[in-house]
Every structure is written in structure tokens, then in C-alpha cells.
mmCIF file with all atom_site columns, C-alpha atoms in Angstrom:
data_model
loop_
_atom_site.group_PDB
_atom_site.id
_atom_site.type_symbol
_atom_site.label_atom_id
_atom_site.label_alt_id
_atom_site.label_comp_id
_atom_site.label_asym_id
_atom_site.label_entity_id
_atom_site.label_seq_id
_atom_site.pdbx_PDB_ins_code
_atom_site.Cartn_x
_atom_site.Cartn_y
_atom_site.Cartn_z
_atom_site.occupancy
_atom_site.B_iso_or_equiv
_atom_site.pdbx_formal_charge
_atom_site.auth_seq_id
_atom_site.auth_comp_id
_atom_site.auth_asym_id
_atom_site.auth_atom_id
_atom_site.pdbx_PDB_model_num
ATOM 1   C CA . ASP A 1 1   ? 134.876 52.481 118.022 1.00 0.00 ? 150 ASP A CA 1
ATOM 2   C CA . ALA A 1 2   ? 137.399 53.530 115.419 1.00 0.00 ? 151 ALA A CA 1
ATOM 3   C CA . MET A 1 3   ? 140.122 55.505 117.062 1.00 0.00 ? 152 MET A CA 1
ATOM 4   C CA . VAL A 1 4   ? 143.675 56.756 117.369 1.00 0.00 ? 153 VAL A CA 1
ATOM 5   C CA . ILE A 1 5   ? 145.627 55.170 120.209 1.00 0.00 ? 154 ILE A CA 1
ATOM 6   C CA . GLN A 1 6   ? 148.894 56.366 121.682 1.00 0.00 ? 155 GLN A CA 1
ATOM 7   C CA . ASN A 1 7   ? 151.187 54.482 124.008 1.00 0.00 ? 156 ASN A CA 1
ATOM 8   C CA . PRO A 1 8   ? 152.409 55.113 126.537 1.00 0.00 ? 157 PRO A CA 1
ATOM 9   C CA . ARG A 1 9   ? 150.335 58.003 127.846 1.00 0.00 ? 158 ARG A CA 1
ATOM 10  C CA . TYR A 1 10  ? 153.211 59.149 130.032 1.00 0.00 ? 159 TYR A CA 1
ATOM 11  C CA . GLN A 1 11  ? 156.890 58.522 129.382 1.00 0.00 ? 160 GLN A CA 1
ATOM 12  C CA . VAL A 1 12  ? 159.815 59.479 131.561 1.00 0.00 ? 161 VAL A CA 1
ATOM 13  C CA . THR A 1 13  ? 163.292 59.232 130.087 1.00 0.00 ? 162 THR A CA 1
ATOM 14  C CA . GLN A 1 14  ? 166.773 60.392 130.952 1.00 0.00 ? 163 GLN A CA 1
ATOM 15  C CA . PHE A 1 15  ? 168.693 63.058 129.141 1.00 0.00 ? 164 PHE A CA 1
ATOM 16  C CA . GLY A 1 16  ? 170.257 61.452 126.054 1.00 0.00 ? 165 GLY A CA 1
ATOM 17  C CA . LYS A 1 17  ? 168.486 58.098 126.424 1.00 0.00 ? 166 LYS A CA 1
ATOM 18  C CA . PRO A 1 18  ? 166.617 57.100 123.234 1.00 0.00 ? 167 PRO A CA 1
ATOM 19  C CA . VAL A 1 19  ? 162.870 56.842 123.498 1.00 0.00 ? 168 VAL A CA 1
ATOM 20  C CA . THR A 1 20  ? 160.134 55.559 121.161 1.00 0.00 ? 169 THR A CA 1
ATOM 21  C CA . LEU A 1 21  ? 156.522 56.681 121.194 1.00 0.00 ? 170 LEU A CA 1
ATOM 22  C CA . SER A 1 22  ? 153.831 54.627 119.532 1.00 0.00 ? 171 SER A CA 1
ATOM 23  C CA . CYS A 1 23  ? 150.664 55.465 117.632 1.00 0.00 ? 172 CYS A CA 1
ATOM 24  C CA . SER A 1 24  ? 148.120 53.089 116.169 1.00 0.00 ? 173 SER A CA 1
ATOM 25  C CA . GLN A 1 25  ? 144.839 53.688 114.379 1.00 0.00 ? 174 GLN A CA 1
ATOM 26  C CA . THR A 1 26  ? 141.801 51.621 113.523 1.00 0.00 ? 175 THR A CA 1
ATOM 27  C CA . LEU A 1 27  ? 140.457 54.212 111.068 1.00 0.00 ? 176 LEU A CA 1
ATOM 28  C CA . ASN A 1 28  ? 142.443 52.800 108.129 1.00 0.00 ? 177 ASN A CA 1
ATOM 29  C CA . HIS A 1 29  ? 143.549 56.319 107.258 1.00 0.00 ? 178 HIS A CA 1
ATOM 30  C CA . ASN A 1 30  ? 146.272 56.926 104.693 1.00 0.00 ? 179 ASN A CA 1
ATOM 31  C CA . VAL A 1 31  ? 147.912 59.836 106.465 1.00 0.00 ? 180 VAL A CA 1
ATOM 32  C CA . MET A 1 32  ? 149.496 59.882 109.893 1.00 0.00 ? 181 MET A CA 1
ATOM 33  C CA . TYR A 1 33  ? 150.994 62.969 111.548 1.00 0.00 ? 182 TYR A CA 1
ATOM 34  C CA . TRP A 1 34  ? 153.216 63.652 114.534 1.00 0.00 ? 183 TRP A CA 1
ATOM 35  C CA . TYR A 1 35  ? 152.930 66.945 116.394 1.00 0.00 ? 184 TYR A CA 1
ATOM 36  C CA . GLN A 1 36  ? 154.835 68.354 119.333 1.00 0.00 ? 185 GLN A CA 1
ATOM 37  C CA . GLN A 1 37  ? 152.891 70.542 121.756 1.00 0.00 ? 186 GLN A CA 1
ATOM 38  C CA . LYS A 1 38  ? 154.566 72.432 124.574 1.00 0.00 ? 187 LYS A CA 1
ATOM 39  C CA . SER A 1 39  ? 152.644 73.980 127.423 1.00 0.00 ? 188 SER A CA 1
ATOM 40  C CA . SER A 1 40  ? 150.285 76.778 126.317 1.00 0.00 ? 189 SER A CA 1
ATOM 41  C CA . GLN A 1 41  ? 151.577 76.565 122.758 1.00 0.00 ? 190 GLN A CA 1
ATOM 42  C CA . ALA A 1 42  ? 150.073 75.512 119.458 1.00 0.00 ? 191 ALA A CA 1
ATOM 43  C CA . PRO A 1 43  ? 150.790 71.996 118.224 1.00 0.00 ? 192 PRO A CA 1
ATOM 44  C CA . LYS A 1 44  ? 153.825 72.009 115.946 1.00 0.00 ? 193 LYS A CA 1
ATOM 45  C CA . LEU A 1 45  ? 153.924 69.578 113.035 1.00 0.00 ? 194 LEU A CA 1
ATOM 46  C CA . LEU A 1 46  ? 157.080 67.456 113.026 1.00 0.00 ? 195 LEU A CA 1
ATOM 47  C CA . PHE A 1 47  ? 156.403 65.194 110.025 1.00 0.00 ? 196 PHE A CA 1
ATOM 48  C CA . HIS A 1 48  ? 153.771 63.088 108.361 1.00 0.00 ? 197 HIS A CA 1
ATOM 49  C CA . TYR A 1 49  ? 153.382 59.966 106.270 1.00 0.00 ? 198 TYR A CA 1
ATOM 50  C CA . TYR A 1 50  ? 151.109 59.659 103.280 1.00 0.00 ? 199 TYR A CA 1
ATOM 51  C CA . ASP A 1 51  ? 151.004 55.879 103.063 1.00 0.00 ? 200 ASP A CA 1
ATOM 52  C CA . LYS A 1 52  ? 154.724 55.096 103.068 1.00 0.00 ? 201 LYS A CA 1
ATOM 53  C CA . ASP A 1 53  ? 155.823 58.484 101.749 1.00 0.00 ? 202 ASP A CA 1
ATOM 54  C CA . PHE A 1 54  ? 157.578 60.415 104.486 1.00 0.00 ? 203 PHE A CA 1
ATOM 55  C CA . ASN A 1 55  ? 157.391 64.222 104.663 1.00 0.00 ? 204 ASN A CA 1
ATOM 56  C CA . ASN A 1 56  ? 159.644 66.000 107.108 1.00 0.00 ? 205 ASN A CA 1
ATOM 57  C CA . GLU A 1 57  ? 159.046 69.586 108.179 1.00 0.00 ? 206 GLU A CA 1
ATOM 58  C CA . ALA A 1 58  ? 162.039 71.780 107.391 1.00 0.00 ? 207 ALA A CA 1
ATOM 59  C CA . ASP A 1 59  ? 162.570 72.819 111.003 1.00 0.00 ? 208 ASP A CA 1
ATOM 60  C CA . THR A 1 60  ? 162.185 69.382 112.599 1.00 0.00 ? 209 THR A CA 1
ATOM 61  C CA . PRO A 1 61  ? 165.479 68.541 114.360 1.00 0.00 ? 210 PRO A CA 1
ATOM 62  C CA . ASP A 1 62  ? 167.444 65.531 113.126 1.00 0.00 ? 211 ASP A CA 1
ATOM 63  C CA . ASN A 1 63  ? 167.073 64.106 116.622 1.00 0.00 ? 212 ASN A CA 1
ATOM 64  C CA . PHE A 1 64  ? 163.496 63.187 115.695 1.00 0.00 ? 213 PHE A CA 1
ATOM 65  C CA . GLN A 1 65  ? 162.843 60.230 113.409 1.00 0.00 ? 214 GLN A CA 1
ATOM 66  C CA . SER A 1 66  ? 159.748 58.308 112.444 1.00 0.00 ? 215 SER A CA 1
ATOM 67  C CA . ARG A 1 67  ? 158.813 54.869 111.164 1.00 0.00 ? 216 ARG A CA 1
ATOM 68  C CA . ARG A 1 68  ? 155.606 53.563 109.675 1.00 0.00 ? 217 ARG A CA 1
ATOM 69  C CA . PRO A 1 69  ? 155.863 49.786 109.255 1.00 0.00 ? 218 PRO A CA 1
ATOM 70  C CA . ASN A 1 70  ? 152.238 49.421 108.110 1.00 0.00 ? 219 ASN A CA 1
ATOM 71  C CA . THR A 1 71  ? 149.013 51.411 107.687 1.00 0.00 ? 220 THR A CA 1
ATOM 72  C CA . SER A 1 72  ? 147.989 51.032 111.315 1.00 0.00 ? 221 SER A CA 1
ATOM 73  C CA . PHE A 1 73  ? 151.168 51.919 113.168 1.00 0.00 ? 222 PHE A CA 1
ATOM 74  C CA . CYS A 1 74  ? 153.519 54.867 113.301 1.00 0.00 ? 223 CYS A CA 1
ATOM 75  C CA . PHE A 1 75  ? 156.431 55.447 115.695 1.00 0.00 ? 224 PHE A CA 1
ATOM 76  C CA . LEU A 1 76  ? 158.260 58.543 116.813 1.00 0.00 ? 225 LEU A CA 1
ATOM 77  C CA . ASP A 1 77  ? 161.889 57.967 117.800 1.00 0.00 ? 226 ASP A CA 1
ATOM 78  C CA . ILE A 1 78  ? 163.807 60.586 119.723 1.00 0.00 ? 227 ILE A CA 1
ATOM 79  C CA . ARG A 1 79  ? 167.436 59.568 119.466 1.00 0.00 ? 228 ARG A CA 1
ATOM 80  C CA . SER A 1 80  ? 168.949 61.731 122.204 1.00 0.00 ? 229 SER A CA 1
ATOM 81  C CA . PRO A 1 81  ? 166.270 63.557 124.155 1.00 0.00 ? 230 PRO A CA 1
ATOM 82  C CA . GLY A 1 82  ? 167.196 66.915 125.603 1.00 0.00 ? 231 GLY A CA 1
ATOM 83  C CA . LEU A 1 83  ? 165.420 68.855 128.318 1.00 0.00 ? 232 LEU A CA 1
ATOM 84  C CA . GLY A 1 84  ? 163.821 70.991 125.616 1.00 0.00 ? 233 GLY A CA 1
ATOM 85  C CA . ASP A 1 85  ? 162.121 67.943 124.138 1.00 0.00 ? 234 ASP A CA 1
ATOM 86  C CA . ALA A 1 86  ? 159.825 67.558 127.134 1.00 0.00 ? 235 ALA A CA 1
ATOM 87  C CA . ALA A 1 87  ? 156.353 68.074 125.677 1.00 0.00 ? 236 ALA A CA 1
ATOM 88  C CA . MET A 1 88  ? 153.097 66.424 124.718 1.00 0.00 ? 237 MET A CA 1
ATOM 89  C CA . TYR A 1 89  ? 153.455 64.423 121.504 1.00 0.00 ? 238 TYR A CA 1
ATOM 90  C CA . LEU A 1 90  ? 150.291 64.104 119.484 1.00 0.00 ? 239 LEU A CA 1
ATOM 91  C CA . CYS A 1 91  ? 149.555 61.638 116.727 1.00 0.00 ? 240 CYS A CA 1
ATOM 92  C CA . ALA A 1 92  ? 146.829 62.449 114.225 1.00 0.00 ? 241 ALA A CA 1
ATOM 93  C CA . THR A 1 93  ? 145.377 60.702 111.193 1.00 0.00 ? 242 THR A CA 1
ATOM 94  C CA . SER A 1 94  ? 143.348 61.686 108.176 1.00 0.00 ? 243 SER A CA 1
ATOM 95  C CA . SER A 1 95  ? 141.934 59.885 105.149 1.00 0.00 ? 244 SER A CA 1
ATOM 96  C CA . GLY A 1 96  ? 143.765 62.307 102.872 1.00 0.00 ? 245 GLY A CA 1
ATOM 97  C CA . THR A 1 97  ? 145.818 65.457 103.172 1.00 0.00 ? 246 THR A CA 1
ATOM 98  C CA . GLN A 1 98  ? 142.732 67.490 102.322 1.00 0.00 ? 247 GLN A CA 1
ATOM 99  C CA . GLU A 1 99  ? 140.639 65.888 105.009 1.00 0.00 ? 248 GLU A CA 1
ATOM 100 C CA . THR A 1 100 ? 139.974 66.410 108.702 1.00 0.00 ? 249 THR A CA 1
ATOM 101 C CA . GLN A 1 101 ? 142.646 65.302 111.146 1.00 0.00 ? 250 GLN A CA 1
ATOM 102 C CA . TYR A 1 102 ? 141.725 63.174 114.140 1.00 0.00 ? 251 TYR A CA 1
ATOM 103 C CA . PHE A 1 103 ? 143.998 63.235 117.151 1.00 0.00 ? 252 PHE A CA 1
ATOM 104 C CA . GLY A 1 104 ? 145.016 60.628 119.672 1.00 0.00 ? 253 GLY A CA 1
ATOM 105 C CA . PRO A 1 105 ? 145.156 61.363 123.413 1.00 0.00 ? 254 PRO A CA 1
ATOM 106 C CA . GLY A 1 106 ? 148.844 62.223 123.307 1.00 0.00 ? 255 GLY A CA 1
ATOM 107 C CA . THR A 1 107 ? 151.967 61.017 125.094 1.00 0.00 ? 256 THR A CA 1
ATOM 108 C CA . ARG A 1 108 ? 153.414 63.335 127.696 1.00 0.00 ? 257 ARG A CA 1
ATOM 109 C CA . LEU A 1 109 ? 157.208 63.066 127.693 1.00 0.00 ? 258 LEU A CA 1
ATOM 110 C CA . LEU A 1 110 ? 159.318 64.094 130.647 1.00 0.00 ? 259 LEU A CA 1
ATOM 111 C CA . VAL A 1 111 ? 163.104 64.281 130.301 1.00 0.00 ? 260 VAL A CA 1
ATOM 112 C CA . LEU A 1 112 ? 165.152 64.119 133.494 1.00 0.00 ? 261 LEU A CA 1
ATOM 113 C CA . GLN B 2 1   ? 153.973 87.441 112.111 1.00 0.00 ? 88  GLN B CA 1
ATOM 114 C CA . LYS B 2 2   ? 152.472 84.094 113.039 1.00 0.00 ? 89  LYS B CA 1
ATOM 115 C CA . GLU B 2 3   ? 150.077 82.486 110.612 1.00 0.00 ? 90  GLU B CA 1
ATOM 116 C CA . VAL B 2 4   ? 147.323 82.279 113.237 1.00 0.00 ? 91  VAL B CA 1
ATOM 117 C CA . GLU B 2 5   ? 146.971 84.502 116.283 1.00 0.00 ? 92  GLU B CA 1
ATOM 118 C CA . GLN B 2 6   ? 144.812 83.569 119.244 1.00 0.00 ? 93  GLN B CA 1
ATOM 119 C CA . ASP B 2 7   ? 144.504 85.204 122.632 1.00 0.00 ? 94  ASP B CA 1
ATOM 120 C CA . PRO B 2 8   ? 145.528 82.546 125.166 1.00 0.00 ? 95  PRO B CA 1
ATOM 121 C CA . GLY B 2 9   ? 143.272 83.913 127.903 1.00 0.00 ? 96  GLY B CA 1
ATOM 122 C CA . PRO B 2 10  ? 142.570 82.570 130.434 1.00 0.00 ? 97  PRO B CA 1
ATOM 123 C CA . LEU B 2 11  ? 138.881 83.267 130.099 1.00 0.00 ? 98  LEU B CA 1
ATOM 124 C CA . SER B 2 12  ? 136.604 82.625 133.071 1.00 0.00 ? 99  SER B CA 1
ATOM 125 C CA . VAL B 2 13  ? 132.810 82.855 132.828 1.00 0.00 ? 100 VAL B CA 1
ATOM 126 C CA . PRO B 2 14  ? 129.805 81.784 134.922 1.00 0.00 ? 101 PRO B CA 1
ATOM 127 C CA . GLU B 2 15  ? 127.641 78.876 133.852 1.00 0.00 ? 102 GLU B CA 1
ATOM 128 C CA . GLY B 2 16  ? 125.041 79.931 131.299 1.00 0.00 ? 103 GLY B CA 1
ATOM 129 C CA . ALA B 2 17  ? 127.123 82.750 129.825 1.00 0.00 ? 104 ALA B CA 1
ATOM 130 C CA . ILE B 2 18  ? 127.705 83.211 126.106 1.00 0.00 ? 105 ILE B CA 1
ATOM 131 C CA . VAL B 2 19  ? 131.364 82.681 125.281 1.00 0.00 ? 106 VAL B CA 1
ATOM 132 C CA . SER B 2 20  ? 133.124 84.238 122.325 1.00 0.00 ? 107 SER B CA 1
ATOM 133 C CA . LEU B 2 21  ? 136.487 82.861 121.212 1.00 0.00 ? 108 LEU B CA 1
ATOM 134 C CA . ASN B 2 22  ? 138.411 84.456 118.376 1.00 0.00 ? 109 ASN B CA 1
ATOM 135 C CA . CYS B 2 23  ? 141.373 84.041 116.057 1.00 0.00 ? 110 CYS B CA 1
ATOM 136 C CA . THR B 2 24  ? 142.915 86.063 113.286 1.00 0.00 ? 111 THR B CA 1
ATOM 137 C CA . TYR B 2 25  ? 144.987 84.712 110.432 1.00 0.00 ? 112 TYR B CA 1
ATOM 138 C CA . SER B 2 26  ? 147.337 86.241 107.927 1.00 0.00 ? 113 SER B CA 1
ATOM 139 C CA . ASN B 2 27  ? 147.193 84.082 104.792 1.00 0.00 ? 114 ASN B CA 1
ATOM 140 C CA . SER B 2 28  ? 144.306 84.850 102.442 1.00 0.00 ? 115 SER B CA 1
ATOM 141 C CA . ALA B 2 29  ? 144.761 81.395 100.876 1.00 0.00 ? 116 ALA B CA 1
ATOM 142 C CA . PHE B 2 30  ? 143.334 79.731 103.971 1.00 0.00 ? 117 PHE B CA 1
ATOM 143 C CA . GLN B 2 31  ? 139.930 78.311 103.155 1.00 0.00 ? 118 GLN B CA 1
ATOM 144 C CA . TYR B 2 32  ? 139.241 75.605 105.727 1.00 0.00 ? 119 TYR B CA 1
ATOM 145 C CA . PHE B 2 33  ? 138.716 76.496 109.352 1.00 0.00 ? 120 PHE B CA 1
ATOM 146 C CA . MET B 2 34  ? 138.460 74.283 112.382 1.00 0.00 ? 121 MET B CA 1
ATOM 147 C CA . TRP B 2 35  ? 137.929 74.531 116.101 1.00 0.00 ? 122 TRP B CA 1
ATOM 148 C CA . TYR B 2 36  ? 139.363 71.862 118.344 1.00 0.00 ? 123 TYR B CA 1
ATOM 149 C CA . ARG B 2 37  ? 138.607 71.384 122.031 1.00 0.00 ? 124 ARG B CA 1
ATOM 150 C CA . GLN B 2 38  ? 141.407 70.066 124.207 1.00 0.00 ? 125 GLN B CA 1
ATOM 151 C CA . TYR B 2 39  ? 140.780 68.943 127.758 1.00 0.00 ? 126 TYR B CA 1
ATOM 152 C CA . SER B 2 40  ? 143.686 69.030 130.176 1.00 0.00 ? 127 SER B CA 1
ATOM 153 C CA . ARG B 2 41  ? 146.311 66.405 129.324 1.00 0.00 ? 128 ARG B CA 1
ATOM 154 C CA . LYS B 2 42  ? 144.252 65.041 126.423 1.00 0.00 ? 129 LYS B CA 1
ATOM 155 C CA . GLY B 2 43  ? 144.505 65.253 122.635 1.00 0.00 ? 130 GLY B CA 1
ATOM 156 C CA . PRO B 2 44  ? 142.545 67.839 120.622 1.00 0.00 ? 131 PRO B CA 1
ATOM 157 C CA . GLU B 2 45  ? 139.027 66.835 119.643 1.00 0.00 ? 132 GLU B CA 1
ATOM 158 C CA . LEU B 2 46  ? 137.439 68.274 116.498 1.00 0.00 ? 133 LEU B CA 1
ATOM 159 C CA . LEU B 2 47  ? 134.507 70.472 117.409 1.00 0.00 ? 134 LEU B CA 1
ATOM 160 C CA . MET B 2 48  ? 133.619 72.440 114.278 1.00 0.00 ? 135 MET B CA 1
ATOM 161 C CA . TYR B 2 49  ? 134.761 72.404 110.657 1.00 0.00 ? 136 TYR B CA 1
ATOM 162 C CA . THR B 2 50  ? 133.847 75.118 108.161 1.00 0.00 ? 137 THR B CA 1
ATOM 163 C CA . TYR B 2 51  ? 134.758 76.047 104.641 1.00 0.00 ? 138 TYR B CA 1
ATOM 164 C CA . SER B 2 52  ? 135.169 79.668 103.525 1.00 0.00 ? 139 SER B CA 1
ATOM 165 C CA . SER B 2 53  ? 133.040 82.491 104.932 1.00 0.00 ? 140 SER B CA 1
ATOM 166 C CA . GLY B 2 54  ? 129.796 82.184 106.831 1.00 0.00 ? 141 GLY B CA 1
ATOM 167 C CA . ASN B 2 55  ? 128.271 80.607 109.901 1.00 0.00 ? 142 ASN B CA 1
ATOM 168 C CA . LYS B 2 56  ? 127.885 77.009 110.977 1.00 0.00 ? 143 LYS B CA 1
ATOM 169 C CA . GLU B 2 57  ? 125.809 75.947 113.942 1.00 0.00 ? 144 GLU B CA 1
ATOM 170 C CA . ASP B 2 58  ? 125.945 72.698 115.903 1.00 0.00 ? 145 ASP B CA 1
ATOM 171 C CA . GLY B 2 59  ? 123.878 72.634 119.063 1.00 0.00 ? 146 GLY B CA 1
ATOM 172 C CA . ARG B 2 60  ? 125.220 75.247 121.456 1.00 0.00 ? 147 ARG B CA 1
ATOM 173 C CA . PHE B 2 61  ? 128.228 75.966 119.240 1.00 0.00 ? 148 PHE B CA 1
ATOM 174 C CA . THR B 2 62  ? 128.394 78.401 116.322 1.00 0.00 ? 149 THR B CA 1
ATOM 175 C CA . ALA B 2 63  ? 131.486 78.879 114.176 1.00 0.00 ? 150 ALA B CA 1
ATOM 176 C CA . GLN B 2 64  ? 131.783 82.071 112.184 1.00 0.00 ? 151 GLN B CA 1
ATOM 177 C CA . VAL B 2 65  ? 134.298 82.968 109.475 1.00 0.00 ? 152 VAL B CA 1
ATOM 178 C CA . ASP B 2 66  ? 134.833 86.427 108.023 1.00 0.00 ? 153 ASP B CA 1
ATOM 179 C CA . LYS B 2 67  ? 137.392 86.087 105.243 1.00 0.00 ? 154 LYS B CA 1
ATOM 180 C CA . SER B 2 68  ? 137.339 89.792 104.424 1.00 0.00 ? 155 SER B CA 1
ATOM 181 C CA . SER B 2 69  ? 138.813 90.578 107.825 1.00 0.00 ? 156 SER B CA 1
ATOM 182 C CA . LYS B 2 70  ? 140.578 87.223 108.270 1.00 0.00 ? 157 LYS B CA 1
ATOM 183 C CA . TYR B 2 71  ? 138.726 86.661 111.498 1.00 0.00 ? 158 TYR B CA 1
ATOM 184 C CA . ILE B 2 72  ? 137.258 83.426 112.866 1.00 0.00 ? 159 ILE B CA 1
ATOM 185 C CA . SER B 2 73  ? 135.055 83.011 115.910 1.00 0.00 ? 160 SER B CA 1
ATOM 186 C CA . LEU B 2 74  ? 133.490 80.309 118.015 1.00 0.00 ? 161 LEU B CA 1
ATOM 187 C CA . PHE B 2 75  ? 130.438 81.121 120.103 1.00 0.00 ? 162 PHE B CA 1
ATOM 188 C CA . ILE B 2 76  ? 129.256 78.884 122.917 1.00 0.00 ? 163 ILE B CA 1
ATOM 189 C CA . ARG B 2 77  ? 125.725 79.472 124.168 1.00 0.00 ? 164 ARG B CA 1
ATOM 190 C CA . ASP B 2 78  ? 124.515 78.423 127.607 1.00 0.00 ? 165 ASP B CA 1
ATOM 191 C CA . SER B 2 79  ? 128.043 77.491 128.614 1.00 0.00 ? 166 SER B CA 1
ATOM 192 C CA . GLN B 2 80  ? 128.479 74.557 130.988 1.00 0.00 ? 167 GLN B CA 1
ATOM 193 C CA . PRO B 2 81  ? 131.258 73.597 133.402 1.00 0.00 ? 168 PRO B CA 1
ATOM 194 C CA . SER B 2 82  ? 131.960 70.654 131.073 1.00 0.00 ? 169 SER B CA 1
ATOM 195 C CA . ASP B 2 83  ? 132.944 73.213 128.408 1.00 0.00 ? 170 ASP B CA 1
ATOM 196 C CA . SER B 2 84  ? 136.007 74.093 130.496 1.00 0.00 ? 171 SER B CA 1
ATOM 197 C CA . ALA B 2 85  ? 138.922 73.287 128.203 1.00 0.00 ? 172 ALA B CA 1
ATOM 198 C CA . THR B 2 86  ? 141.429 74.876 125.864 1.00 0.00 ? 173 THR B CA 1
ATOM 199 C CA . TYR B 2 87  ? 139.979 75.790 122.469 1.00 0.00 ? 174 TYR B CA 1
ATOM 200 C CA . LEU B 2 88  ? 142.331 75.759 119.492 1.00 0.00 ? 175 LEU B CA 1
ATOM 201 C CA . CYS B 2 89  ? 141.521 77.327 116.165 1.00 0.00 ? 176 CYS B CA 1
ATOM 202 C CA . ALA B 2 90  ? 143.168 75.845 113.086 1.00 0.00 ? 177 ALA B CA 1
ATOM 203 C CA . THR B 2 91  ? 143.183 76.523 109.390 1.00 0.00 ? 178 THR B CA 1
ATOM 204 C CA . ARG B 2 92  ? 144.711 75.329 106.149 1.00 0.00 ? 179 ARG B CA 1
ATOM 205 C CA . ASP B 2 93  ? 144.698 76.285 102.508 1.00 0.00 ? 180 ASP B CA 1
ATOM 206 C CA . ARG B 2 94  ? 142.812 74.510 99.788  1.00 0.00 ? 181 ARG B CA 1
ATOM 207 C CA . GLY B 2 95  ? 145.794 73.565 97.686  1.00 0.00 ? 182 GLY B CA 1
ATOM 208 C CA . SER B 2 96  ? 147.975 72.106 100.383 1.00 0.00 ? 183 SER B CA 1
ATOM 209 C CA . THR B 2 97  ? 149.255 68.720 99.369  1.00 0.00 ? 184 THR B CA 1
ATOM 210 C CA . LEU B 2 98  ? 150.929 68.340 102.732 1.00 0.00 ? 185 LEU B CA 1
ATOM 211 C CA . GLY B 2 99  ? 147.761 68.785 104.777 1.00 0.00 ? 186 GLY B CA 1
ATOM 212 C CA . ARG B 2 100 ? 149.522 71.129 107.126 1.00 0.00 ? 187 ARG B CA 1
ATOM 213 C CA . LEU B 2 101 ? 147.245 72.683 109.733 1.00 0.00 ? 188 LEU B CA 1
ATOM 214 C CA . TYR B 2 102 ? 148.122 76.052 111.187 1.00 0.00 ? 189 TYR B CA 1
ATOM 215 C CA . PHE B 2 103 ? 147.046 76.251 114.806 1.00 0.00 ? 190 PHE B CA 1
ATOM 216 C CA . GLY B 2 104 ? 146.494 79.115 117.184 1.00 0.00 ? 191 GLY B CA 1
ATOM 217 C CA . ARG B 2 105 ? 148.053 78.653 120.613 1.00 0.00 ? 192 ARG B CA 1
ATOM 218 C CA . GLY B 2 106 ? 144.654 78.014 122.206 1.00 0.00 ? 193 GLY B CA 1
ATOM 219 C CA . THR B 2 107 ? 142.373 79.890 124.602 1.00 0.00 ? 194 THR B CA 1
ATOM 220 C CA . GLN B 2 108 ? 141.928 78.398 128.048 1.00 0.00 ? 195 GLN B CA 1
ATOM 221 C CA . LEU B 2 109 ? 138.275 78.589 129.118 1.00 0.00 ? 196 LEU B CA 1
ATOM 222 C CA . THR B 2 110 ? 136.868 77.958 132.583 1.00 0.00 ? 197 THR B CA 1
ATOM 223 C CA . VAL B 2 111 ? 133.113 77.866 133.168 1.00 0.00 ? 198 VAL B CA 1
ATOM 224 C CA . TRP B 2 112 ? 132.305 78.002 136.853 1.00 0.00 ? 199 TRP B CA 1
ATOM 225 C CA . PRO B 2 113 ? 129.012 76.769 138.341 1.00 0.00 ? 200 PRO B CA 1
#
């Protein structure tokens, strides 16, 4: 089945230690999104790629970076995680910015 | 004011009850409306997708949009314990080139047997 896959499902890191979260998709969608979702809160869009074009949300901290080496893969890099970065990180894809977004299962990040 | 407001609940109902979940939004430019279901520690799953005002039915689920009052609803008939999840409403405008979705914070629903 076509799907959005996120690895790892759970990630524990230390305060200030860089961490990379991975997303891959078999849907061949042009657009890939990264969201941050804290407990009992709405998902918050961090940035998205339309093909190789990167779009950063104005309030996304510089600590968060992203890479998309090809259509199938997208990475979220957190350069120096703080305690406030502990959250669920959701990857989503869509065939265009006007189309429905499909979410992966998420990576739950814990910062010690 | 947030773009989308949603009562977080929690909402607890017995099996077989009719559930009503609601959101309000502030931007009259929003034209596409979605409901996502999110099980605990999982990603959101698209449940319903509607355009503009009106009703859309899919099995036990009915999505309703009233653009005049900026009010969106999801009704679940004959609710089941497997419906226990957090339900997120989301919306976006027609002209958005960024595809940004505006989410409510989600309503946590528990259906007990």
C-alpha cells in the first residue's frame, strides 16, 4: 500500500544533541510537510517542500532545518534540541498544495 | 483570536450514542474543510473532506459546514468504542499556494461499551 513512513517512531535525545528525523513516502507526491504537535495542541506547520522548493514558516525557529534529497525522502534536523522541543513530529504529503494532506504515524521526540 | 477554535473536551459517551463535534473559524476565505481522526500516539488520518457549505455523508459519519456562521460539525451515528480518538478539524483557503492547513486543537472522544 502507498504510504507515508516515519522513522524512528520514538526518539530520545539529550539536551543540545543534534537529532534527525526521517520521512519517506511511496505516494510520489510533490509536496512534503513537517508539523510539530505538542500534547493536546493542534499540529503546527514548521515548513514544507514543493518538489525542491523550500518554504519556511515565519515563526519556525532557526534550530529546525530540513532536507529533501529526492522526491521520496525528507528529513527534519534539530540542531540543538531544547526541552521545549519535546513533541510529536508529523510528516505529511500531498500531490499539490491544493490537495489533501496524508500524514505519517509520527515520531515522538523526548529530550532529556 | 485563533484561526480555528475547537473545544478539546474530553467527551465521553456510551456505545450507540450520536456524537456531535464542532469547530468555529474566523477567516471567511476558508473554503475547504476536513476532519481528521487521530488515535493515541498515531498520526492524523483523513476522515472527511468537504468543500464550501453543505453536508457530506460517509457511512456513520456526516460532515456539515455552515459558512454563514463559520461553523463546522462532524456527527457520528451509532458510535463504537473503536471511534475513541481525538478528532481534529482543519481548514484552508482556496487561493493558498502554500497549502497551509489551519487545525483546531482536537476533541478527545471516548466511547464506552
